[in-house]
Coordinates of C-alpha atoms in Angstrom, one line a residue:
M99 CA 190.2 -84.7 171.1
A100 CA 187.5 -83.7 168.7
K101 CA 188.0 -80.7 166.5
G102 CA 185.8 -77.8 167.0
D103 CA 183.7 -76.0 164.4
D104 CA 186.2 -73.2 164.1
A105 CA 189.0 -75.6 163.2
L106 CA 186.9 -77.3 160.6
A107 CA 186.0 -74.0 159.0
R108 CA 189.6 -73.0 158.9
K109 CA 190.5 -76.2 157.2
R110 CA 187.8 -75.8 154.6
N111 CA 188.8 -72.2 153.9
K112 CA 192.4 -73.4 153.5
V113 CA 191.4 -75.9 150.9
R114 CA 189.4 -73.2 149.0
R115 CA 192.3 -70.8 149.1
K116 CA 194.6 -73.5 147.7
R117 CA 192.2 -74.3 145.0
M118 CA 191.8 -70.7 144.0
R119 CA 195.6 -70.3 143.9
S120 CA 195.9 -73.0 141.3
S121 CA 196.8 -71.9 137.7
E122 CA 193.7 -73.2 136.0
N123 CA 191.1 -72.3 138.6
A124 CA 192.4 -68.9 139.4
V125 CA 190.5 -67.6 136.4
S126 CA 187.0 -67.9 135.1
A127 CA 185.7 -71.0 133.3
R128 CA 185.9 -69.2 129.9
V129 CA 189.6 -68.2 130.4
A130 CA 190.4 -71.6 131.8
G131 CA 189.0 -73.2 128.6
I132 CA 191.1 -70.9 126.4
I133 CA 194.2 -71.9 128.3
A134 CA 193.5 -75.6 128.0
S135 CA 192.9 -75.2 124.3
K136 CA 196.2 -73.5 123.9
R137 CA 198.0 -76.4 125.7
R138 CA 196.3 -79.0 123.5
R139 CA 197.3 -77.0 120.4
K140 CA 201.0 -76.8 121.5
S141 CA 201.1 -80.5 122.3
G142 CA 199.5 -81.4 118.9
K143 CA 196.5 -83.2 120.6
R144 CA 193.2 -81.5 119.7
R145 CA 189.6 -82.3 120.1
A146 CA 187.4 -83.4 117.2
C147 CA 185.6 -80.1 117.1
E148 CA 189.0 -78.4 116.6
S149 CA 189.9 -80.5 113.6
M150 CA 189.8 -77.6 111.2
C151 CA 192.8 -76.2 113.0
F152 CA 195.0 -79.3 112.2
S153 CA 197.7 -78.9 109.5
L154 CA 197.0 -81.3 106.7
P155 CA 199.6 -84.0 105.9
T156 CA 201.7 -83.5 102.8
P157 CA 204.1 -85.8 100.8
E158 CA 207.0 -84.2 102.5
D159 CA 205.5 -84.8 105.9
P160 CA 203.0 -87.7 105.6
F161 CA 202.7 -88.1 109.4
N162 CA 202.4 -84.4 110.1
D163 CA 205.4 -84.5 112.5
R164 CA 206.4 -81.0 111.7
H165 CA 202.8 -79.7 112.4
G166 CA 202.9 -77.6 109.2
K167 CA 206.3 -76.1 109.7
K168 CA 208.6 -75.9 106.7
R169 CA 212.3 -76.8 106.8
K170 CA 215.0 -74.6 105.6
G171 CA 215.5 -74.7 101.8
D172 CA 211.9 -75.9 101.1
D173 CA 211.1 -72.4 99.6
E174 CA 213.9 -72.8 97.0
P175 CA 212.8 -75.5 94.5
T176 CA 215.4 -77.4 92.5
G177 CA 215.3 -79.4 89.2
D178 CA 211.7 -79.8 87.9
A179 CA 210.4 -78.1 91.1
P180 CA 210.2 -74.6 89.5
A181 CA 207.8 -75.8 86.8
A182 CA 205.7 -77.5 89.5
A183 CA 205.8 -74.4 91.6
A184 CA 204.7 -72.2 88.7
A185 CA 201.9 -74.6 87.9
G186 CA 200.8 -74.4 91.6
R187 CA 200.8 -70.7 91.5
D188 CA 198.7 -70.7 88.3
E189 CA 196.2 -73.0 90.0
S190 CA 196.1 -70.8 93.1
K191 CA 195.4 -67.8 90.9
K192 CA 192.6 -69.7 89.1
K193 CA 191.2 -70.6 92.5
K194 CA 191.4 -67.0 93.7
K195 CA 189.6 -65.8 90.5
K196 CA 186.9 -68.5 91.0
K197 CA 186.5 -67.4 94.6
K198 CA 186.1 -63.7 93.5
K199 CA 183.4 -64.8 90.9
D200 CA 181.6 -66.8 93.6
S201 CA 181.8 -63.8 96.0
S202 CA 180.4 -61.5 93.3
A203 CA 177.7 -64.0 92.6
K204 CA 176.8 -64.0 96.2
K205 CA 176.8 -60.2 96.4
Q206 CA 174.5 -60.0 93.4
P207 CA 171.4 -61.3 95.3
A208 CA 172.2 -58.9 98.1
R209 CA 172.2 -56.0 95.6
E210 CA 168.9 -57.2 94.2
A211 CA 167.5 -57.5 97.7
A212 CA 168.6 -53.9 98.4
A213 CA 167.0 -52.7 95.2
A214 CA 163.8 -54.6 96.1
A215 CA 163.8 -53.0 99.6
A216 CA 164.2 -49.5 98.0
A217 CA 161.3 -50.2 95.7
A218 CA 159.2 -51.5 98.6
N219 CA 160.1 -48.3 100.5
A220 CA 159.0 -46.2 97.6
K221 CA 155.8 -48.2 97.3
S222 CA 155.1 -47.7 101.0
R223 CA 155.5 -44.0 100.6
E224 CA 153.1 -44.0 97.7
K225 CA 150.8 -46.2 99.8
D226 CA 151.0 -43.7 102.6
G227 CA 150.0 -41.0 100.2
A228 CA 147.2 -43.1 98.7
E229 CA 145.9 -44.1 102.1
Y230 CA 145.6 -40.5 103.1
D231 CA 141.9 -41.1 103.6
R232 CA 141.7 -41.7 107.3
P233 CA 143.3 -40.2 110.4
S234 CA 146.5 -41.8 111.8
K235 CA 147.2 -43.0 115.3
F236 CA 149.3 -39.9 115.9
L237 CA 146.1 -37.8 115.7
V238 CA 144.6 -39.9 118.5
V239 CA 147.8 -39.5 120.5
C240 CA 147.5 -35.7 120.2
L241 CA 143.9 -35.7 121.2
N242 CA 144.6 -37.9 124.2
A243 CA 147.5 -35.6 125.3
I244 CA 145.2 -32.5 125.1
R245 CA 142.4 -34.4 127.0
D246 CA 144.8 -35.6 129.8
A247 CA 146.2 -32.1 130.2
A248 CA 142.7 -30.5 130.4
A249 CA 141.6 -33.2 132.9
S250 CA 144.6 -32.6 135.2
E251 CA 144.0 -28.8 135.1
D252 CA 140.2 -28.4 135.6
G253 CA 138.7 -31.8 135.0
G254 CA 137.6 -31.0 131.5
G255 CA 138.5 -32.5 128.1
G256 CA 136.1 -35.4 128.3
G257 CA 134.0 -34.2 125.4
I258 CA 136.8 -34.2 122.9
H259 CA 136.0 -37.6 121.5
D260 CA 132.3 -36.8 121.6
T261 CA 132.8 -34.5 118.7
G262 CA 134.5 -37.2 116.7
S263 CA 132.1 -37.0 113.7
W264 CA 132.7 -33.3 113.3
G265 CA 136.5 -33.8 113.7
V266 CA 136.7 -36.5 111.1
E267 CA 134.8 -34.3 108.6
L268 CA 137.2 -31.5 109.4
W269 CA 140.2 -33.8 108.8
N270 CA 138.7 -34.9 105.5
C271 CA 138.4 -31.3 104.3
C272 CA 141.9 -30.3 105.5
S273 CA 143.6 -33.5 104.1
A274 CA 141.9 -33.4 100.7
A275 CA 143.8 -32.6 97.5
P276 CA 143.3 -29.7 97.2
P277 CA 142.1 -28.9 100.7
T278 CA 138.6 -27.5 101.1
H279 CA 137.7 -24.4 103.1
V280 CA 135.5 -24.9 106.1
L281 CA 132.7 -22.7 107.6
D282 CA 131.4 -23.6 111.0
T283 CA 128.2 -21.7 112.0
S284 CA 127.4 -23.6 115.2
G285 CA 128.4 -20.7 117.4
E286 CA 130.3 -17.5 117.7
C287 CA 133.7 -19.0 118.4
A288 CA 135.3 -22.4 118.4
T289 CA 134.9 -24.6 121.5
R290 CA 137.8 -26.3 123.3
E291 CA 136.9 -29.6 121.7
K292 CA 136.8 -28.2 118.2
T293 CA 140.1 -26.4 118.7
A294 CA 141.6 -29.6 120.0
W295 CA 140.5 -31.5 116.8
L296 CA 141.8 -28.7 114.6
V297 CA 145.3 -28.5 116.1
S298 CA 145.5 -32.3 116.2
T299 CA 144.5 -32.4 112.5
A300 CA 147.3 -30.0 111.8
C301 CA 149.8 -32.2 113.8
D302 CA 148.7 -35.2 111.8
I303 CA 149.2 -33.5 108.5
V304 CA 152.7 -32.2 109.5
A305 CA 153.7 -35.7 110.7
R306 CA 152.5 -37.3 107.4
K307 CA 154.3 -34.7 105.3
E308 CA 157.6 -35.3 107.2
K309 CA 157.2 -39.0 106.8
L310 CA 156.9 -38.6 103.0
G311 CA 160.0 -36.4 103.0
V312 CA 158.2 -33.1 102.4
V313 CA 159.7 -30.0 103.9
V314 CA 157.1 -28.3 106.1
S315 CA 157.4 -24.5 106.3
C316 CA 157.0 -22.8 109.7
P317 CA 154.6 -21.6 110.8
F318 CA 152.4 -24.3 109.4
L319 CA 149.2 -23.2 111.2
L320 CA 148.2 -19.6 111.8
Y321 CA 145.4 -19.2 114.3
L322 CA 143.9 -15.7 114.5
V323 CA 142.0 -14.8 117.6
P324 CA 140.2 -11.5 118.5
S325 CA 141.6 -11.0 122.0
Q326 CA 144.5 -11.8 124.4
E327 CA 142.2 -14.1 126.5
K328 CA 141.4 -16.2 123.5
A329 CA 145.0 -16.4 122.6
V330 CA 146.0 -17.7 126.0
Q331 CA 143.1 -20.3 125.9
V332 CA 144.2 -21.6 122.5
R333 CA 147.9 -21.6 123.6
S334 CA 147.0 -23.7 126.7
I335 CA 145.3 -26.3 124.4
C336 CA 148.4 -26.5 122.1
K337 CA 150.9 -26.6 125.0
P338 CA 150.7 -30.4 125.6
L339 CA 151.8 -31.0 122.0
K340 CA 155.3 -29.7 122.8
S341 CA 156.3 -33.1 124.1
L342 CA 155.3 -34.5 120.7
G343 CA 157.6 -32.2 118.8
I344 CA 155.0 -29.5 117.9
H345 CA 155.9 -26.0 119.2
S346 CA 153.3 -23.2 119.4
V347 CA 153.7 -19.5 120.2
S348 CA 151.1 -16.9 121.1
L349 CA 151.4 -13.3 120.1
H350 CA 149.2 -10.6 121.7
P351 CA 149.5 -7.1 123.1
G352 CA 149.8 -8.4 126.7
A353 CA 153.6 -9.0 126.2
S354 CA 156.3 -6.6 125.0
I355 CA 157.1 -6.7 121.3
E356 CA 160.8 -6.9 122.0
H357 CA 160.3 -10.0 124.1
Q358 CA 158.3 -11.6 121.3
I359 CA 160.9 -10.7 118.7
S360 CA 163.6 -12.4 120.7
G361 CA 161.5 -15.4 121.3
L362 CA 160.7 -15.8 117.5
K363 CA 164.5 -15.6 116.8
S364 CA 165.2 -18.5 119.1
C365 CA 162.6 -20.9 117.7
E366 CA 160.6 -21.7 114.6
P367 CA 157.1 -22.7 115.9
E368 CA 154.8 -24.9 113.8
F369 CA 151.7 -23.2 115.3
L370 CA 151.3 -19.5 115.6
I371 CA 148.4 -18.0 117.7
S372 CA 148.1 -14.3 117.3
T373 CA 145.8 -11.2 117.2
P374 CA 145.7 -9.4 113.9
E375 CA 147.2 -6.1 115.3
R376 CA 150.3 -7.7 116.9
L377 CA 150.9 -10.0 113.9
L378 CA 150.9 -7.1 111.4
E379 CA 153.4 -5.2 113.7
L380 CA 155.8 -8.2 113.7
I381 CA 155.4 -8.6 109.9
A382 CA 156.3 -5.0 109.4
L383 CA 159.4 -5.4 111.5
K384 CA 160.3 -8.6 109.5
A385 CA 160.3 -10.6 112.7
I386 CA 158.2 -13.4 111.2
D387 CA 157.3 -14.6 107.8
I388 CA 153.8 -16.1 107.1
S389 CA 154.1 -16.4 103.4
G390 CA 154.3 -20.2 103.6
V391 CA 151.3 -20.8 106.0
S392 CA 149.4 -23.9 105.0
M393 CA 146.4 -23.6 107.4
L394 CA 144.6 -20.4 108.4
V395 CA 142.0 -20.4 111.2
I396 CA 139.8 -17.4 111.9
D397 CA 138.1 -17.9 115.2
G398 CA 135.1 -15.6 115.8
L399 CA 134.7 -13.7 112.6
K400 CA 131.8 -11.6 114.1
C401 CA 134.2 -10.4 116.9
F402 CA 136.6 -9.2 114.2
T403 CA 133.9 -7.2 112.4
D404 CA 132.8 -5.7 115.7
L405 CA 136.4 -4.6 116.4
N406 CA 136.6 -3.1 112.9
V407 CA 139.7 -5.1 111.9
S408 CA 138.3 -6.5 108.7
D409 CA 140.9 -4.7 106.6
K410 CA 143.7 -6.2 108.8
L411 CA 142.3 -9.7 108.2
C412 CA 142.5 -9.1 104.4
S413 CA 146.0 -7.8 104.8
I414 CA 147.1 -10.9 106.6
R415 CA 145.4 -13.1 103.9
D416 CA 147.3 -11.2 101.2
A417 CA 150.6 -11.7 103.0
I418 CA 150.1 -15.5 102.7
L419 CA 151.5 -16.3 99.2
S420 CA 150.4 -19.9 99.2
N421 CA 146.8 -21.2 99.0
P422 CA 146.1 -22.1 102.6
Q423 CA 143.2 -24.1 103.8
I424 CA 140.9 -21.7 105.7
T425 CA 138.6 -22.5 108.6
I426 CA 136.2 -19.9 109.8
F427 CA 134.1 -19.9 112.9
S428 CA 131.3 -17.4 112.9
D429 CA 127.9 -16.5 114.4
P430 CA 125.1 -17.6 112.1
S431 CA 122.8 -14.7 113.1
D432 CA 125.0 -11.9 111.8
R433 CA 124.9 -11.5 108.1
R434 CA 127.5 -8.7 107.9
V435 CA 130.3 -11.3 108.0
A436 CA 129.2 -13.0 104.9
A437 CA 130.8 -10.5 102.5
L438 CA 134.1 -10.6 104.5
A439 CA 134.1 -14.4 104.5
T440 CA 133.6 -14.5 100.8
K441 CA 136.5 -12.1 100.3
L442 CA 138.8 -14.2 102.5
V443 CA 138.1 -17.5 100.7
G444 CA 138.3 -15.9 97.3
G445 CA 134.8 -16.9 96.2
K446 CA 135.6 -20.6 96.3
K447 CA 133.3 -23.3 97.4
I448 CA 133.4 -24.3 101.0
T449 CA 132.1 -27.0 103.3
R450 CA 129.7 -26.2 106.1
L451 CA 130.2 -28.1 109.3
C452 CA 127.7 -27.8 112.2
T453 CA 127.5 -29.7 115.4
N454 CA 123.7 -29.1 115.6
D455 CA 121.0 -29.6 113.0
S456 CA 119.1 -26.4 113.6
V457 CA 117.8 -24.6 110.6
T458 CA 119.5 -21.4 111.8
S459 CA 123.0 -23.0 111.5
R460 CA 122.3 -25.0 108.3
G461 CA 120.7 -22.0 106.5
A462 CA 123.1 -19.3 107.8
F463 CA 123.9 -16.5 105.4
I464 CA 121.0 -17.5 103.0
T465 CA 118.5 -14.8 102.3
Q466 CA 114.9 -16.1 102.0
K467 CA 112.3 -14.0 100.2
I468 CA 108.6 -15.0 99.9
H469 CA 106.6 -13.6 97.0
I470 CA 102.8 -14.0 96.6
C471 CA 101.7 -15.6 93.4
P472 CA 99.1 -13.3 91.7
S473 CA 96.0 -14.8 89.9
K474 CA 96.0 -15.6 86.2
D475 CA 94.2 -12.4 85.2
Q476 CA 96.6 -10.1 87.0
K477 CA 99.7 -8.9 85.4
A478 CA 102.8 -10.4 86.9
P479 CA 104.8 -7.8 88.6
K480 CA 108.4 -7.6 87.5
K481 CA 110.7 -7.8 90.5
Q482 CA 114.4 -7.3 90.1
L483 CA 116.1 -10.2 91.9
Q484 CA 119.4 -9.5 93.6
I485 CA 121.0 -12.9 93.1
S486 CA 124.2 -13.8 94.7
C487 CA 127.1 -15.0 92.6
A488 CA 127.6 -17.9 94.9
I489 CA 124.1 -19.5 94.8
K490 CA 120.6 -18.6 93.8
I491 CA 117.7 -20.9 94.9
C492 CA 114.3 -19.9 93.5
L493 CA 111.2 -21.8 94.6
F494 CA 108.0 -21.5 92.7
A495 CA 104.5 -22.9 93.4
C496 CA 103.1 -24.2 90.1
H497 CA 99.7 -25.8 90.1
G498 CA 97.5 -26.6 87.1
K499 CA 96.3 -23.3 85.5
L500 CA 99.3 -21.4 86.8
M501 CA 101.8 -23.4 84.7
G502 CA 102.0 -20.7 82.0
F503 CA 102.6 -18.0 84.6
S504 CA 105.3 -20.2 86.2
N505 CA 107.1 -20.6 82.8
M506 CA 107.1 -16.8 82.5
Q507 CA 108.6 -16.4 86.0
V508 CA 111.2 -19.1 85.2
K509 CA 112.1 -17.2 82.1
E510 CA 112.6 -14.0 84.0
I511 CA 114.8 -15.8 86.6
L512 CA 117.0 -17.4 83.9
E513 CA 117.4 -14.1 82.1
Q514 CA 118.6 -12.6 85.3
I515 CA 121.0 -15.5 85.9
L516 CA 122.4 -14.9 82.4
N517 CA 123.0 -11.2 83.2
D518 CA 124.6 -12.0 86.6
H519 CA 126.9 -14.6 85.1
A520 CA 128.1 -12.6 82.2
R521 CA 130.9 -14.3 80.3
K522 CA 130.6 -17.3 82.5
T523 CA 128.9 -20.7 82.5
A524 CA 126.2 -21.2 85.1
K525 CA 124.9 -24.6 86.2
V526 CA 121.3 -24.8 87.2
L527 CA 119.4 -27.6 88.8
L528 CA 115.7 -27.4 87.9
V529 CA 113.4 -29.4 90.1
T530 CA 109.8 -30.1 89.1
A531 CA 107.0 -32.2 90.5
S532 CA 107.1 -34.9 87.8
D533 CA 108.8 -35.8 84.5
H534 CA 105.8 -34.6 82.5
E535 CA 106.0 -31.1 83.9
A536 CA 109.8 -31.2 83.4
Q537 CA 109.4 -32.0 79.7
H538 CA 106.7 -29.4 79.3
L539 CA 108.7 -26.7 81.0
S540 CA 111.9 -27.4 79.0
S541 CA 110.0 -27.5 75.7
S542 CA 108.0 -24.3 76.3
L543 CA 111.0 -22.3 77.7
K544 CA 112.3 -19.9 75.1
L545 CA 114.3 -16.8 76.1
Q546 CA 114.6 -13.7 74.0
N547 CA 117.8 -13.7 71.8
C548 CA 118.7 -17.1 73.2
T549 CA 119.0 -20.7 71.8
V550 CA 117.7 -23.6 73.8
T551 CA 119.3 -27.0 73.0
N552 CA 117.9 -30.2 74.4
D553 CA 120.0 -33.4 74.7
S554 CA 118.9 -36.8 73.5
H555 CA 117.7 -37.9 77.0
G556 CA 115.5 -34.9 77.5
N557 CA 116.6 -34.4 81.1
S558 CA 118.8 -31.4 80.5
F559 CA 119.2 -28.5 78.1
T560 CA 121.6 -25.7 77.4
I561 CA 120.7 -22.0 77.1
C562 CA 123.1 -20.0 74.9
S563 CA 123.2 -16.3 74.4
S564 CA 125.7 -13.5 73.6
V565 CA 125.8 -12.8 77.4
G566 CA 126.6 -16.2 78.8
L567 CA 125.8 -19.9 78.9
I568 CA 123.6 -21.9 81.3
N569 CA 123.6 -25.7 81.7
V570 CA 120.3 -26.8 83.2
L571 CA 119.7 -30.3 84.6
V572 CA 116.0 -31.2 85.2
K573 CA 115.1 -33.4 88.2
D574 CA 111.8 -34.3 89.7
W575 CA 111.1 -34.6 93.4
E576 CA 111.5 -38.4 93.3
N577 CA 115.0 -38.2 91.8
I578 CA 116.2 -35.2 93.7
T579 CA 118.2 -37.3 96.1
T580 CA 120.5 -38.4 93.2
A581 CA 121.5 -34.8 92.4
N582 CA 124.7 -33.5 93.8
F583 CA 124.1 -29.9 94.9
E584 CA 127.8 -29.2 94.9
D585 CA 127.9 -29.3 91.1
F586 CA 125.4 -26.5 90.6
D587 CA 125.5 -22.7 91.2
T588 CA 121.7 -22.4 91.0
V589 CA 118.9 -24.6 92.2
L590 CA 115.5 -23.7 90.8
V591 CA 112.5 -25.6 92.1
A592 CA 109.4 -25.2 89.9
D593 CA 107.0 -26.8 92.4
L594 CA 106.9 -26.1 96.1
P595 CA 107.3 -29.3 98.1
P596 CA 104.3 -30.5 100.1
S597 CA 106.3 -30.5 103.4
V598 CA 108.4 -27.8 105.0
D599 CA 111.0 -30.4 106.0
E600 CA 111.7 -31.0 102.3
Y601 CA 112.1 -27.2 101.9
I602 CA 114.6 -27.2 104.7
E603 CA 116.5 -30.1 103.1
I604 CA 116.7 -28.2 99.8
L605 CA 117.9 -25.1 101.7
A606 CA 120.6 -27.0 103.6
G607 CA 121.7 -29.1 100.7
A608 CA 122.1 -26.1 98.4
S609 CA 123.9 -24.1 101.0
C610 CA 126.3 -26.9 102.1
H611 CA 129.1 -25.8 99.8
V612 CA 128.6 -22.0 99.5
L613 CA 128.9 -19.0 101.8
V614 CA 126.0 -16.8 100.8
G615 CA 122.9 -17.2 98.7
E616 CA 119.2 -16.3 98.2
V617 CA 116.0 -18.2 98.3
H618 CA 113.0 -16.8 96.4
C619 CA 109.7 -18.6 97.0
I620 CA 106.5 -17.6 95.2
F621 CA 103.6 -18.6 97.4
S622 CA 100.1 -19.4 96.1
S623 CA 96.8 -20.0 97.7
A624 CA 97.3 -23.8 97.2
D625 CA 100.2 -23.7 99.7
A626 CA 98.1 -22.2 102.6
L627 CA 98.9 -25.2 104.8
L628 CA 102.6 -24.3 104.6
A629 CA 102.1 -20.8 105.8
K630 CA 102.6 -21.4 109.5
P631 CA 105.7 -23.7 109.4
L632 CA 107.3 -21.6 106.6
S633 CA 106.9 -18.4 108.7
E634 CA 108.5 -20.2 111.7
V635 CA 111.5 -21.2 109.6
L636 CA 111.9 -17.6 108.4
T637 CA 111.6 -16.3 112.0
S638 CA 114.2 -18.8 113.3
C639 CA 116.6 -17.8 110.5
G640 CA 116.1 -14.1 111.2
Q641 CA 114.4 -13.4 107.9
V642 CA 111.6 -11.0 107.2
V643 CA 108.1 -12.6 107.2
P644 CA 105.8 -11.0 104.7
E645 CA 102.5 -9.6 106.0
F646 CA 100.3 -11.9 103.8
L647 CA 102.2 -14.9 105.1
R648 CA 101.8 -13.8 108.7
K649 CA 98.0 -13.4 108.2
L650 CA 97.7 -16.8 106.7
A651 CA 99.7 -18.3 109.6
S652 CA 97.6 -16.7 112.2
S653 CA 94.3 -17.6 110.6

C-alpha cells in the first residue's frame, strides 16, 4: 500500500529532528567550526592555515611526540646545562630589548603623525580665521529655516534671498576686523527679510567663534525695539533658530517682570530682543548683564526719538563695556536722529546700506546749501559755515574770470576747516576741472599765518598752522573715480560738474561712510542749466530751495 503524504512528511520531519539532535549540527556553523578545530588540535592534526599553532620540534623531541609538553626534571639543568640556560636567558633578554627598540621605533612615526595632525588642525583653524571673507553654509541653513517657518505660517519669507546683496554687505561689515557700524536709511524700520539676514549673520559669527574655540558671551546680540508688537515680530523670526542651538528671549512690558526674571535665570539666551524701558528695569535688578554684548541693533531710531527715550538708549549703550558692532535702521526724512546716531556710534565712521538707489536714502542726514556766486565787482559776502565734524563737502562753480574769487572762497573754507578741526589733522579731497586749474589753485592758495607745503608730484599739499593741520589731495574730474572717499573728512569741489548725476554721485560717495554732513554749493550764472534738476534733488531730500534757484528753474 502506497504511503500517503502525511506519512512522508512525518518521515522527513523525523530525519530533520534527528539531524538537529546531532552534536555538531545542533549549533550554528560558526560554533561547529570552533568545535571541529578543537578536536583537530587535541588529536595533533591541524590544517595548513593553523600551522602557526603547532609546537616546533626540539632536539629533545625531534618528532614532536610530546606536542610541546615538558617532562618532569627538564626545568632542572645538570652539568653544563646551567651555563647553556644562562646563555639562553641572556639571548632572550637581548631579543626582548630588541623588540622594545623596534616597538619604540614603530611608535615614533605614530607620534610624528599625531604632531603633524595637530599642526594641520592648527593650520585649519588659522585658515578658518583667514577665510573669514565669505558667509558659511550655516548662514544659509539659518536663512532657510526662517524662510520655511514664515512660509508655513503665512506663506511669506520668499523674499529673504532676494535681498542677498544687502545681506552680504551687512555680513562683511559685521565680520570685519574690527567690525564696521551700519546705517540703513531705506525705511523707518527693518523689514522681515533684513531682520532674517541680521540674525542669521549673528548665528554665523557665533558658530565660527565657537569653532575656533572662542568663548562667546551671552547675550551676543541685543536687539532694541520700540514696542511690544515689534518685539513679538522679531522673536517670531528668531524662533526657528532654536532647533539650531540659538536661543532668543523677548522682554517687553506685556509680561510680568517676575516671570521674565525667572526665565532669565533658567537660560542664557544668545539673542535678546527688548524694549529700552524693560531692559533698564532688569539691569537695575541685576537680572541680566549686557556688558559683553557684541552686536547691538537699534530698529527704528525715529520711533525712539518720538517716544523721548533717547537718554535710555544712551544709558544702554554705556552699560555695554565692550565695543559692539552697531546697526541702526532709521527714517531718512527725519534729521533729528542724526545727532543721536552720532552719539551712539561715538563719532566713528559707518557704512550706509540701502536697498534702493533714491537720492533721499543715499543723501540722508546731509545738509545741502546753495549760495549764489556774486559778480567780480561785488564784494564777496562772508558767510559763516556751520561745518560738521564728520564731513564737509563744499562745491564751487569756478569759470574763467571768477577763478580769483574762487580761490578766495576756498581760502575762507579751509580757514574754517582749520578752526573746526583744532588740534586735529583734517584730510581734504580737492576736486578741480583739470590739472592746470589744480596746480594754479594749489600754488595761489596762501592762508594767513599758515604754511603751504607742496610735495614733489604736485598733486597734494599740506597746510600747517598753530591751530591744526590739513592734508589736501587734489584730483580732477577725470581721476575722481580713483579717489577713496573713505580716507577723507572733507571733499571740496572747485568746479561744479556739468551733470547733476555727477553731483549726486559725489554726494552719495562722500556720505557713504559718515552719518551727518553739509554740502555748500556756490551757484553762478554759467550753471543755469543745472537749476531745475538741482532744485528737484533738494526738494526730494527735504532741503530748502533758495528763491533765486526756484526762479531759474521755473524760467
